[in-house]
């Protein structure tokens, strides 16, 4: 797995924000990646939205849930534990990216030698 994208989610169901974020991730131009969405004890419809994406995109989407809010840091750490990618990306659940965002980012890492470590 080349890339794991971790998305902490807490009460983002209103206004289509969560769907907009997830659609931008599902439609990336790279193919070797996973999306790990961590529902952090949402009290709205966020978990149902996440589960619907998990059903539609089982090869890309993994949902982790917690009954107690662990805040952004805790949710990100849980996502990291489940990640299998060489690279890790984080995106907030009310943000979105262009379809080629991660393709360009990984390409640039290769061009600059960032992918070789020290």
Short mmCIF file of N, CA, C and O in Angstrom, two decimals:
data_model
loop_
_atom_site.label_atom_id
_atom_site.label_comp_id
_atom_site.label_asym_id
_atom_site.label_seq_id
_atom_site.Cartn_x
_atom_site.Cartn_y
_atom_site.Cartn_z
N UNK A 1 0.85 -1.18 0.00
CA UNK A 1 0.00 0.00 0.00
C UNK A 1 0.90 1.24 0.00
O UNK A 1 1.78 1.36 0.84
N UNK A 2 0.67 2.12 -0.94
CA UNK A 2 1.49 3.33 -1.06
C UNK A 2 1.09 4.41 -0.05
O UNK A 2 1.95 5.07 0.52
N UNK A 3 -0.23 4.61 0.16
CA UNK A 3 -0.68 5.75 0.95
C UNK A 3 -1.88 5.40 1.80
O UNK A 3 -2.81 4.74 1.35
N UNK A 4 -1.85 5.85 3.05
CA UNK A 4 -3.00 5.77 3.95
C UNK A 4 -3.43 7.20 4.26
O UNK A 4 -2.62 8.00 4.71
N UNK A 5 -4.70 7.51 4.01
CA UNK A 5 -5.25 8.83 4.29
C UNK A 5 -6.16 8.71 5.51
O UNK A 5 -7.14 7.97 5.48
N UNK A 6 -5.83 9.43 6.56
CA UNK A 6 -6.58 9.35 7.81
C UNK A 6 -7.47 10.58 7.95
O UNK A 6 -7.00 11.71 7.80
N UNK A 7 -8.75 10.32 8.23
CA UNK A 7 -9.75 11.38 8.35
C UNK A 7 -10.44 11.28 9.71
O UNK A 7 -11.28 10.40 9.91
N UNK A 8 -10.11 12.15 10.67
CA UNK A 8 -10.86 12.16 11.92
C UNK A 8 -12.21 12.83 11.68
O UNK A 8 -12.28 13.87 11.01
N UNK A 9 -13.28 12.24 12.20
CA UNK A 9 -14.63 12.75 11.93
C UNK A 9 -15.38 12.93 13.24
O UNK A 9 -15.47 12.00 14.04
N UNK A 10 -15.93 14.12 13.42
CA UNK A 10 -16.80 14.37 14.56
C UNK A 10 -17.91 15.34 14.14
O UNK A 10 -17.64 16.51 13.82
N UNK A 11 -19.13 14.83 14.06
CA UNK A 11 -20.32 15.63 13.77
C UNK A 11 -20.18 16.51 12.53
O UNK A 11 -20.29 17.73 12.60
N UNK A 12 -19.96 15.88 11.39
CA UNK A 12 -19.79 16.61 10.13
C UNK A 12 -20.87 16.29 9.11
O UNK A 12 -20.70 16.52 7.91
N UNK A 13 -22.03 15.81 9.54
CA UNK A 13 -23.07 15.37 8.61
C UNK A 13 -23.82 16.52 7.96
O UNK A 13 -24.32 16.37 6.85
N UNK A 14 -23.91 17.67 8.60
CA UNK A 14 -24.73 18.75 8.05
C UNK A 14 -24.07 19.43 6.85
O UNK A 14 -22.85 19.53 6.76
N UNK A 15 -24.91 19.85 5.95
CA UNK A 15 -24.45 20.63 4.81
C UNK A 15 -23.65 19.89 3.77
O UNK A 15 -23.06 20.50 2.89
N UNK A 16 -23.59 18.57 3.84
CA UNK A 16 -22.88 17.80 2.83
C UNK A 16 -21.36 17.89 2.92
O UNK A 16 -20.66 17.43 2.02
N UNK A 17 -20.84 18.47 4.00
CA UNK A 17 -19.39 18.66 4.13
C UNK A 17 -18.63 17.33 4.13
O UNK A 17 -17.61 17.19 3.45
N UNK A 18 -19.13 16.37 4.88
CA UNK A 18 -18.44 15.09 4.96
C UNK A 18 -18.44 14.38 3.61
O UNK A 18 -17.40 13.85 3.19
N UNK A 19 -19.56 14.39 2.92
CA UNK A 19 -19.61 13.76 1.59
C UNK A 19 -18.66 14.44 0.62
O UNK A 19 -18.01 13.79 -0.19
N UNK A 20 -18.58 15.77 0.69
CA UNK A 20 -17.68 16.51 -0.20
C UNK A 20 -16.23 16.09 0.05
O UNK A 20 -15.47 15.85 -0.90
N UNK A 21 -15.86 15.96 1.32
CA UNK A 21 -14.52 15.51 1.67
C UNK A 21 -14.27 14.10 1.15
O UNK A 21 -13.27 13.84 0.48
N UNK A 22 -15.18 13.19 1.46
CA UNK A 22 -14.99 11.79 1.07
C UNK A 22 -14.97 11.62 -0.45
O UNK A 22 -14.18 10.83 -0.97
N UNK A 23 -15.83 12.35 -1.15
CA UNK A 23 -15.82 12.27 -2.62
C UNK A 23 -14.47 12.72 -3.17
O UNK A 23 -13.96 12.13 -4.13
N UNK A 24 -13.89 13.76 -2.58
CA UNK A 24 -12.59 14.23 -3.07
C UNK A 24 -11.50 13.19 -2.82
O UNK A 24 -10.54 13.10 -3.59
N UNK A 25 -11.66 12.40 -1.79
CA UNK A 25 -10.68 11.35 -1.50
C UNK A 25 -10.89 10.11 -2.37
O UNK A 25 -9.93 9.52 -2.88
N UNK A 26 -12.13 9.72 -2.55
CA UNK A 26 -12.45 8.56 -3.38
C UNK A 26 -12.00 8.77 -4.82
O UNK A 26 -11.59 7.83 -5.50
N UNK A 27 -12.04 10.00 -5.28
CA UNK A 27 -11.75 10.30 -6.68
C UNK A 27 -10.30 10.70 -6.96
O UNK A 27 -10.02 11.38 -7.94
N UNK A 28 -9.37 10.25 -6.13
CA UNK A 28 -7.96 10.56 -6.37
C UNK A 28 -7.46 9.82 -7.61
O UNK A 28 -7.93 8.74 -7.94
N UNK A 29 -6.49 10.42 -8.30
CA UNK A 29 -5.96 9.84 -9.54
C UNK A 29 -4.97 8.71 -9.29
O UNK A 29 -4.63 7.99 -10.23
N UNK A 30 -4.50 8.55 -8.09
CA UNK A 30 -3.65 7.39 -7.77
C UNK A 30 -4.57 6.22 -7.43
O UNK A 30 -5.75 6.41 -7.14
N UNK A 31 -4.03 5.01 -7.45
CA UNK A 31 -4.89 3.86 -7.18
C UNK A 31 -4.49 3.08 -5.93
O UNK A 31 -5.31 2.40 -5.34
N UNK A 32 -3.25 3.20 -5.50
CA UNK A 32 -2.74 2.39 -4.40
C UNK A 32 -2.83 3.15 -3.07
O UNK A 32 -1.83 3.60 -2.53
N UNK A 33 -4.06 3.28 -2.57
CA UNK A 33 -4.26 4.01 -1.32
C UNK A 33 -5.49 3.51 -0.59
O UNK A 33 -6.34 2.84 -1.17
N UNK A 34 -5.56 3.87 0.70
CA UNK A 34 -6.71 3.55 1.52
C UNK A 34 -7.14 4.79 2.28
O UNK A 34 -6.32 5.69 2.53
N UNK A 35 -8.41 4.85 2.60
CA UNK A 35 -8.96 5.94 3.41
C UNK A 35 -9.39 5.33 4.74
O UNK A 35 -10.17 4.37 4.76
N UNK A 36 -8.86 5.86 5.81
CA UNK A 36 -9.23 5.40 7.15
C UNK A 36 -9.98 6.54 7.83
O UNK A 36 -9.37 7.55 8.21
N UNK A 37 -11.28 6.38 7.96
CA UNK A 37 -12.10 7.40 8.62
C UNK A 37 -12.34 6.95 10.06
O UNK A 37 -12.78 5.83 10.31
N UNK A 38 -12.03 7.83 11.00
CA UNK A 38 -12.20 7.52 12.42
C UNK A 38 -13.34 8.36 12.96
O UNK A 38 -13.20 9.57 13.13
N UNK A 39 -14.49 7.72 13.17
CA UNK A 39 -15.63 8.43 13.76
C UNK A 39 -15.39 8.55 15.26
O UNK A 39 -15.31 7.54 15.96
N UNK A 40 -15.30 9.77 15.72
CA UNK A 40 -14.91 10.05 17.10
C UNK A 40 -16.13 10.35 17.97
O UNK A 40 -16.28 11.45 18.48
N UNK A 41 -17.03 9.37 18.07
CA UNK A 41 -18.23 9.46 18.90
C UNK A 41 -19.20 10.54 18.42
O UNK A 41 -19.80 11.26 19.21
N UNK A 42 -19.36 10.64 17.10
CA UNK A 42 -20.31 11.61 16.55
C UNK A 42 -21.72 11.35 17.07
O UNK A 42 -22.12 10.21 17.26
N UNK A 43 -22.46 12.43 17.27
CA UNK A 43 -23.84 12.32 17.73
C UNK A 43 -24.83 12.64 16.62
O UNK A 43 -26.04 12.62 16.86
N UNK A 44 -24.34 12.93 15.44
CA UNK A 44 -25.21 13.20 14.29
C UNK A 44 -25.19 12.00 13.34
O UNK A 44 -24.90 10.89 13.75
N UNK A 45 -25.42 12.21 12.07
CA UNK A 45 -25.50 11.13 11.09
C UNK A 45 -24.15 10.79 10.44
O UNK A 45 -24.10 10.06 9.46
N UNK A 46 -23.06 11.31 10.99
CA UNK A 46 -21.74 11.10 10.38
C UNK A 46 -21.40 9.62 10.21
O UNK A 46 -20.90 9.21 9.16
N UNK A 47 -21.63 8.83 11.23
CA UNK A 47 -21.28 7.41 11.14
C UNK A 47 -22.07 6.71 10.04
O UNK A 47 -21.51 5.88 9.31
N UNK A 48 -23.34 7.03 9.88
CA UNK A 48 -24.13 6.43 8.80
C UNK A 48 -23.57 6.81 7.44
O UNK A 48 -23.53 5.98 6.52
N UNK A 49 -23.14 8.04 7.29
CA UNK A 49 -22.53 8.48 6.03
C UNK A 49 -21.24 7.69 5.78
O UNK A 49 -21.01 7.18 4.68
N UNK A 50 -20.41 7.58 6.80
CA UNK A 50 -19.16 6.83 6.66
C UNK A 50 -19.42 5.38 6.29
O UNK A 50 -18.76 4.82 5.40
N UNK A 51 -20.38 4.77 6.95
CA UNK A 51 -20.70 3.36 6.65
C UNK A 51 -21.21 3.20 5.21
O UNK A 51 -20.91 2.19 4.57
N UNK A 52 -21.96 4.18 4.72
CA UNK A 52 -22.45 4.08 3.33
C UNK A 52 -21.28 4.12 2.34
O UNK A 52 -21.29 3.41 1.34
N UNK A 53 -20.26 4.92 2.62
CA UNK A 53 -19.07 4.94 1.76
C UNK A 53 -18.28 3.65 1.89
O UNK A 53 -17.74 3.15 0.91
N UNK A 54 -18.23 3.11 3.10
CA UNK A 54 -17.53 1.84 3.31
C UNK A 54 -18.19 0.72 2.51
O UNK A 54 -17.50 -0.13 1.95
N UNK A 55 -19.50 0.73 2.43
CA UNK A 55 -20.24 -0.28 1.66
C UNK A 55 -20.00 -0.08 0.16
O UNK A 55 -19.77 -1.03 -0.58
N UNK A 56 -20.04 1.18 -0.29
CA UNK A 56 -19.86 1.47 -1.73
C UNK A 56 -18.42 1.30 -2.20
O UNK A 56 -18.19 0.98 -3.36
N UNK A 57 -17.46 1.54 -1.32
CA UNK A 57 -16.04 1.51 -1.70
C UNK A 57 -15.24 0.64 -0.72
O UNK A 57 -14.28 1.10 -0.10
N UNK A 58 -15.59 -0.65 -0.62
CA UNK A 58 -14.92 -1.49 0.38
C UNK A 58 -13.42 -1.66 0.12
O UNK A 58 -12.66 -1.92 1.04
N UNK A 59 -12.99 -1.51 -1.11
CA UNK A 59 -11.57 -1.65 -1.43
C UNK A 59 -10.76 -0.43 -1.02
O UNK A 59 -9.54 -0.51 -0.92
N UNK A 60 -11.42 0.70 -0.75
CA UNK A 60 -10.72 1.94 -0.41
C UNK A 60 -10.99 2.42 1.00
O UNK A 60 -10.14 3.05 1.62
N UNK A 61 -12.16 2.16 1.52
CA UNK A 61 -12.64 2.82 2.73
C UNK A 61 -12.68 1.88 3.92
O UNK A 61 -13.21 0.77 3.83
N UNK A 62 -12.12 2.32 5.04
CA UNK A 62 -12.18 1.59 6.30
C UNK A 62 -12.69 2.58 7.36
O UNK A 62 -12.21 3.71 7.44
N UNK A 63 -13.67 2.15 8.16
CA UNK A 63 -14.24 3.01 9.20
C UNK A 63 -13.93 2.42 10.57
O UNK A 63 -14.15 1.24 10.81
N UNK A 64 -13.42 3.28 11.43
CA UNK A 64 -13.17 2.93 12.83
C UNK A 64 -14.08 3.80 13.67
O UNK A 64 -14.22 5.00 13.40
N UNK A 65 -14.70 3.24 14.71
CA UNK A 65 -15.60 4.02 15.55
C UNK A 65 -15.18 3.96 17.01
O UNK A 65 -14.61 2.96 17.46
N UNK A 66 -15.51 5.03 17.72
CA UNK A 66 -15.26 5.10 19.16
C UNK A 66 -16.48 5.65 19.86
O UNK A 66 -17.06 6.64 19.41
N UNK A 67 -16.88 5.04 20.97
CA UNK A 67 -18.06 5.50 21.70
C UNK A 67 -17.78 6.74 22.56
O UNK A 67 -18.70 7.41 22.99
N UNK A 68 -16.51 7.03 22.82
CA UNK A 68 -16.12 8.19 23.62
C UNK A 68 -15.22 9.08 22.77
O UNK A 68 -14.30 8.59 22.12
N UNK A 69 -15.48 10.37 22.78
CA UNK A 69 -14.71 11.32 21.97
C UNK A 69 -13.26 11.38 22.45
O UNK A 69 -12.99 11.64 23.61
N UNK A 70 -12.36 11.12 21.51
CA UNK A 70 -10.92 11.11 21.81
C UNK A 70 -10.22 12.35 21.26
O UNK A 70 -9.01 12.44 21.33
N UNK A 71 -10.98 13.22 20.65
CA UNK A 71 -10.49 14.47 20.05
C UNK A 71 -9.61 14.15 18.83
O UNK A 71 -9.33 13.01 18.53
N UNK A 72 -9.22 15.19 18.13
CA UNK A 72 -8.48 15.02 16.88
C UNK A 72 -7.22 14.17 17.04
O UNK A 72 -6.97 13.27 16.26
N UNK A 73 -6.41 14.48 18.04
CA UNK A 73 -5.16 13.74 18.23
C UNK A 73 -5.40 12.26 18.48
O UNK A 73 -4.71 11.41 17.92
N UNK A 74 -6.36 11.96 19.33
CA UNK A 74 -6.67 10.56 19.62
C UNK A 74 -7.20 9.83 18.41
O UNK A 74 -6.81 8.68 18.15
N UNK A 75 -8.06 10.50 17.65
CA UNK A 75 -8.61 9.88 16.44
C UNK A 75 -7.50 9.64 15.40
O UNK A 75 -7.45 8.59 14.77
N UNK A 76 -6.61 10.61 15.24
CA UNK A 76 -5.51 10.44 14.29
C UNK A 76 -4.60 9.29 14.72
O UNK A 76 -4.15 8.50 13.88
N UNK A 77 -4.32 9.19 16.00
CA UNK A 77 -3.47 8.10 16.49
C UNK A 77 -4.10 6.74 16.24
O UNK A 77 -3.40 5.78 15.88
N UNK A 78 -5.41 6.63 16.41
CA UNK A 78 -6.09 5.37 16.13
C UNK A 78 -6.03 5.05 14.64
O UNK A 78 -5.86 3.89 14.25
N UNK A 79 -6.17 6.06 13.81
CA UNK A 79 -6.03 5.86 12.37
C UNK A 79 -4.63 5.39 12.00
O UNK A 79 -4.46 4.51 11.15
N UNK A 80 -3.62 5.96 12.65
CA UNK A 80 -2.24 5.53 12.39
C UNK A 80 -2.03 4.06 12.72
O UNK A 80 -1.32 3.36 12.01
N UNK A 81 -2.65 3.59 13.79
CA UNK A 81 -2.52 2.18 14.17
C UNK A 81 -3.07 1.25 13.10
O UNK A 81 -2.58 0.14 12.91
N UNK A 82 -4.09 1.70 12.38
CA UNK A 82 -4.72 0.87 11.35
C UNK A 82 -4.10 1.06 9.97
O UNK A 82 -4.41 0.30 9.05
N UNK A 83 -3.23 2.03 9.82
CA UNK A 83 -2.67 2.37 8.51
C UNK A 83 -1.67 1.33 8.02
O UNK A 83 -0.89 0.80 8.80
N UNK A 84 -1.69 1.07 6.72
CA UNK A 84 -0.74 0.13 6.14
C UNK A 84 0.10 0.77 5.02
O UNK A 84 0.89 0.09 4.39
N UNK A 85 -0.07 2.06 4.80
CA UNK A 85 0.64 2.73 3.72
C UNK A 85 2.08 3.09 4.05
O UNK A 85 2.43 3.27 5.22
N UNK A 86 2.90 3.20 3.00
CA UNK A 86 4.27 3.71 3.15
C UNK A 86 4.24 5.17 3.57
O UNK A 86 5.11 5.63 4.29
N UNK A 87 3.26 5.88 3.05
CA UNK A 87 3.06 7.30 3.32
C UNK A 87 1.75 7.48 4.07
O UNK A 87 0.81 6.71 3.87
N UNK A 88 1.69 8.53 4.89
CA UNK A 88 0.50 8.85 5.65
C UNK A 88 0.05 10.26 5.27
O UNK A 88 0.86 11.18 5.21
N UNK A 89 -1.24 10.39 5.01
CA UNK A 89 -1.84 11.70 4.76
C UNK A 89 -2.95 11.94 5.76
O UNK A 89 -3.64 11.00 6.17
N UNK A 90 -3.10 13.18 6.18
CA UNK A 90 -4.20 13.56 7.06
C UNK A 90 -5.05 14.60 6.36
O UNK A 90 -4.50 15.48 5.68
N UNK A 91 -6.35 14.52 6.52
CA UNK A 91 -7.24 15.56 6.03
C UNK A 91 -8.38 15.69 7.02
O UNK A 91 -8.87 14.69 7.55
N UNK A 92 -8.77 16.92 7.31
CA UNK A 92 -9.91 17.15 8.19
C UNK A 92 -11.19 16.88 7.42
O UNK A 92 -11.26 17.07 6.21
N UNK A 93 -12.21 16.45 8.13
CA UNK A 93 -13.44 16.01 7.48
C UNK A 93 -14.28 17.14 6.90
O UNK A 93 -15.27 16.89 6.23
N UNK A 94 -13.88 18.38 7.11
CA UNK A 94 -14.59 19.50 6.47
C UNK A 94 -13.74 20.13 5.36
O UNK A 94 -14.04 21.21 4.88
N UNK A 95 -12.68 19.46 4.96
CA UNK A 95 -11.81 19.91 3.87
C UNK A 95 -11.97 19.00 2.67
O UNK A 95 -12.49 17.90 2.78
N UNK A 96 -11.46 19.43 1.53
CA UNK A 96 -11.46 18.62 0.33
C UNK A 96 -10.23 18.96 -0.48
O UNK A 96 -9.61 20.00 -0.28
N UNK A 97 -9.88 18.06 -1.39
CA UNK A 97 -8.68 18.24 -2.19
C UNK A 97 -8.98 17.97 -3.66
O UNK A 97 -10.00 17.36 -3.99
N UNK A 98 -8.08 18.43 -4.52
CA UNK A 98 -8.23 18.19 -5.95
C UNK A 98 -7.95 16.72 -6.25
O UNK A 98 -7.25 16.04 -5.49
N UNK A 99 -8.48 16.21 -7.37
CA UNK A 99 -8.31 14.78 -7.68
C UNK A 99 -6.85 14.33 -7.82
O UNK A 99 -6.54 13.17 -7.57
N UNK A 100 -5.95 15.23 -8.17
CA UNK A 100 -4.55 14.85 -8.36
C UNK A 100 -3.65 15.27 -7.20
O UNK A 100 -2.42 15.21 -7.30
N UNK A 101 -4.22 15.67 -6.09
CA UNK A 101 -3.44 16.17 -4.96
C UNK A 101 -2.37 15.18 -4.51
O UNK A 101 -1.19 15.51 -4.44
N UNK A 102 -2.77 13.97 -4.19
CA UNK A 102 -1.80 13.00 -3.68
C UNK A 102 -0.87 12.48 -4.78
O UNK A 102 0.29 12.17 -4.51
N UNK A 103 -1.33 12.43 -6.00
CA UNK A 103 -0.44 12.06 -7.11
C UNK A 103 0.71 13.06 -7.22
O UNK A 103 1.88 12.68 -7.30
N UNK A 104 0.38 14.34 -7.18
CA UNK A 104 1.41 15.39 -7.26
C UNK A 104 2.32 15.37 -6.04
O UNK A 104 3.54 15.53 -6.16
N UNK A 105 1.74 15.17 -4.88
CA UNK A 105 2.52 15.15 -3.65
C UNK A 105 3.54 14.01 -3.65
O UNK A 105 4.72 14.20 -3.34
N UNK A 106 3.11 12.82 -4.03
CA UNK A 106 4.01 11.67 -4.06
C UNK A 106 5.06 11.80 -5.16
O UNK A 106 6.22 11.42 -4.98
N UNK A 107 4.66 12.37 -6.28
CA UNK A 107 5.62 12.60 -7.38
C UNK A 107 6.71 13.57 -6.92
O UNK A 107 7.89 13.35 -7.15
N UNK A 108 6.29 14.63 -6.27
CA UNK A 108 7.25 15.63 -5.78
C UNK A 108 8.18 15.03 -4.74
O UNK A 108 9.37 15.33 -4.71
N UNK A 109 7.67 14.19 -3.90
CA UNK A 109 8.51 13.52 -2.91
C UNK A 109 9.61 12.71 -3.60
O UNK A 109 10.76 12.72 -3.17
N UNK A 110 9.25 12.04 -4.68
CA UNK A 110 10.24 11.27 -5.44
C UNK A 110 11.26 12.15 -6.12
O UNK A 110 12.46 11.84 -6.15
N UNK A 111 10.82 13.28 -6.66
CA UNK A 111 11.73 14.21 -7.35
C UNK A 111 12.73 14.87 -6.41
O UNK A 111 13.85 15.14 -6.80
N UNK A 112 12.34 15.11 -5.20
CA UNK A 112 13.20 15.81 -4.25
C UNK A 112 14.00 14.87 -3.36
O UNK A 112 14.81 15.32 -2.55
N UNK A 113 13.76 13.58 -3.48
CA UNK A 113 14.47 12.62 -2.66
C UNK A 113 13.89 12.43 -1.29
O UNK A 113 14.44 11.72 -0.46
N UNK A 114 12.75 13.06 -1.03
CA UNK A 114 12.10 12.91 0.27
C UNK A 114 11.74 11.48 0.56
O UNK A 114 11.74 11.05 1.71
N UNK A 115 11.48 10.72 -0.48
CA UNK A 115 11.07 9.33 -0.29
C UNK A 115 12.25 8.41 0.05
O UNK A 115 12.04 7.24 0.33
N UNK A 116 13.46 8.91 0.03
CA UNK A 116 14.61 8.06 0.32
C UNK A 116 15.01 8.07 1.79
O UNK A 116 15.81 7.28 2.22
N UNK A 117 14.50 8.99 2.55
CA UNK A 117 14.88 9.07 3.97
C UNK A 117 16.27 9.61 4.15
O UNK A 117 16.89 10.10 3.23
N UNK A 118 16.79 9.47 5.36
CA UNK A 118 18.14 9.98 5.64
C UNK A 118 19.11 8.88 5.97
O UNK A 118 18.77 7.79 6.25
#
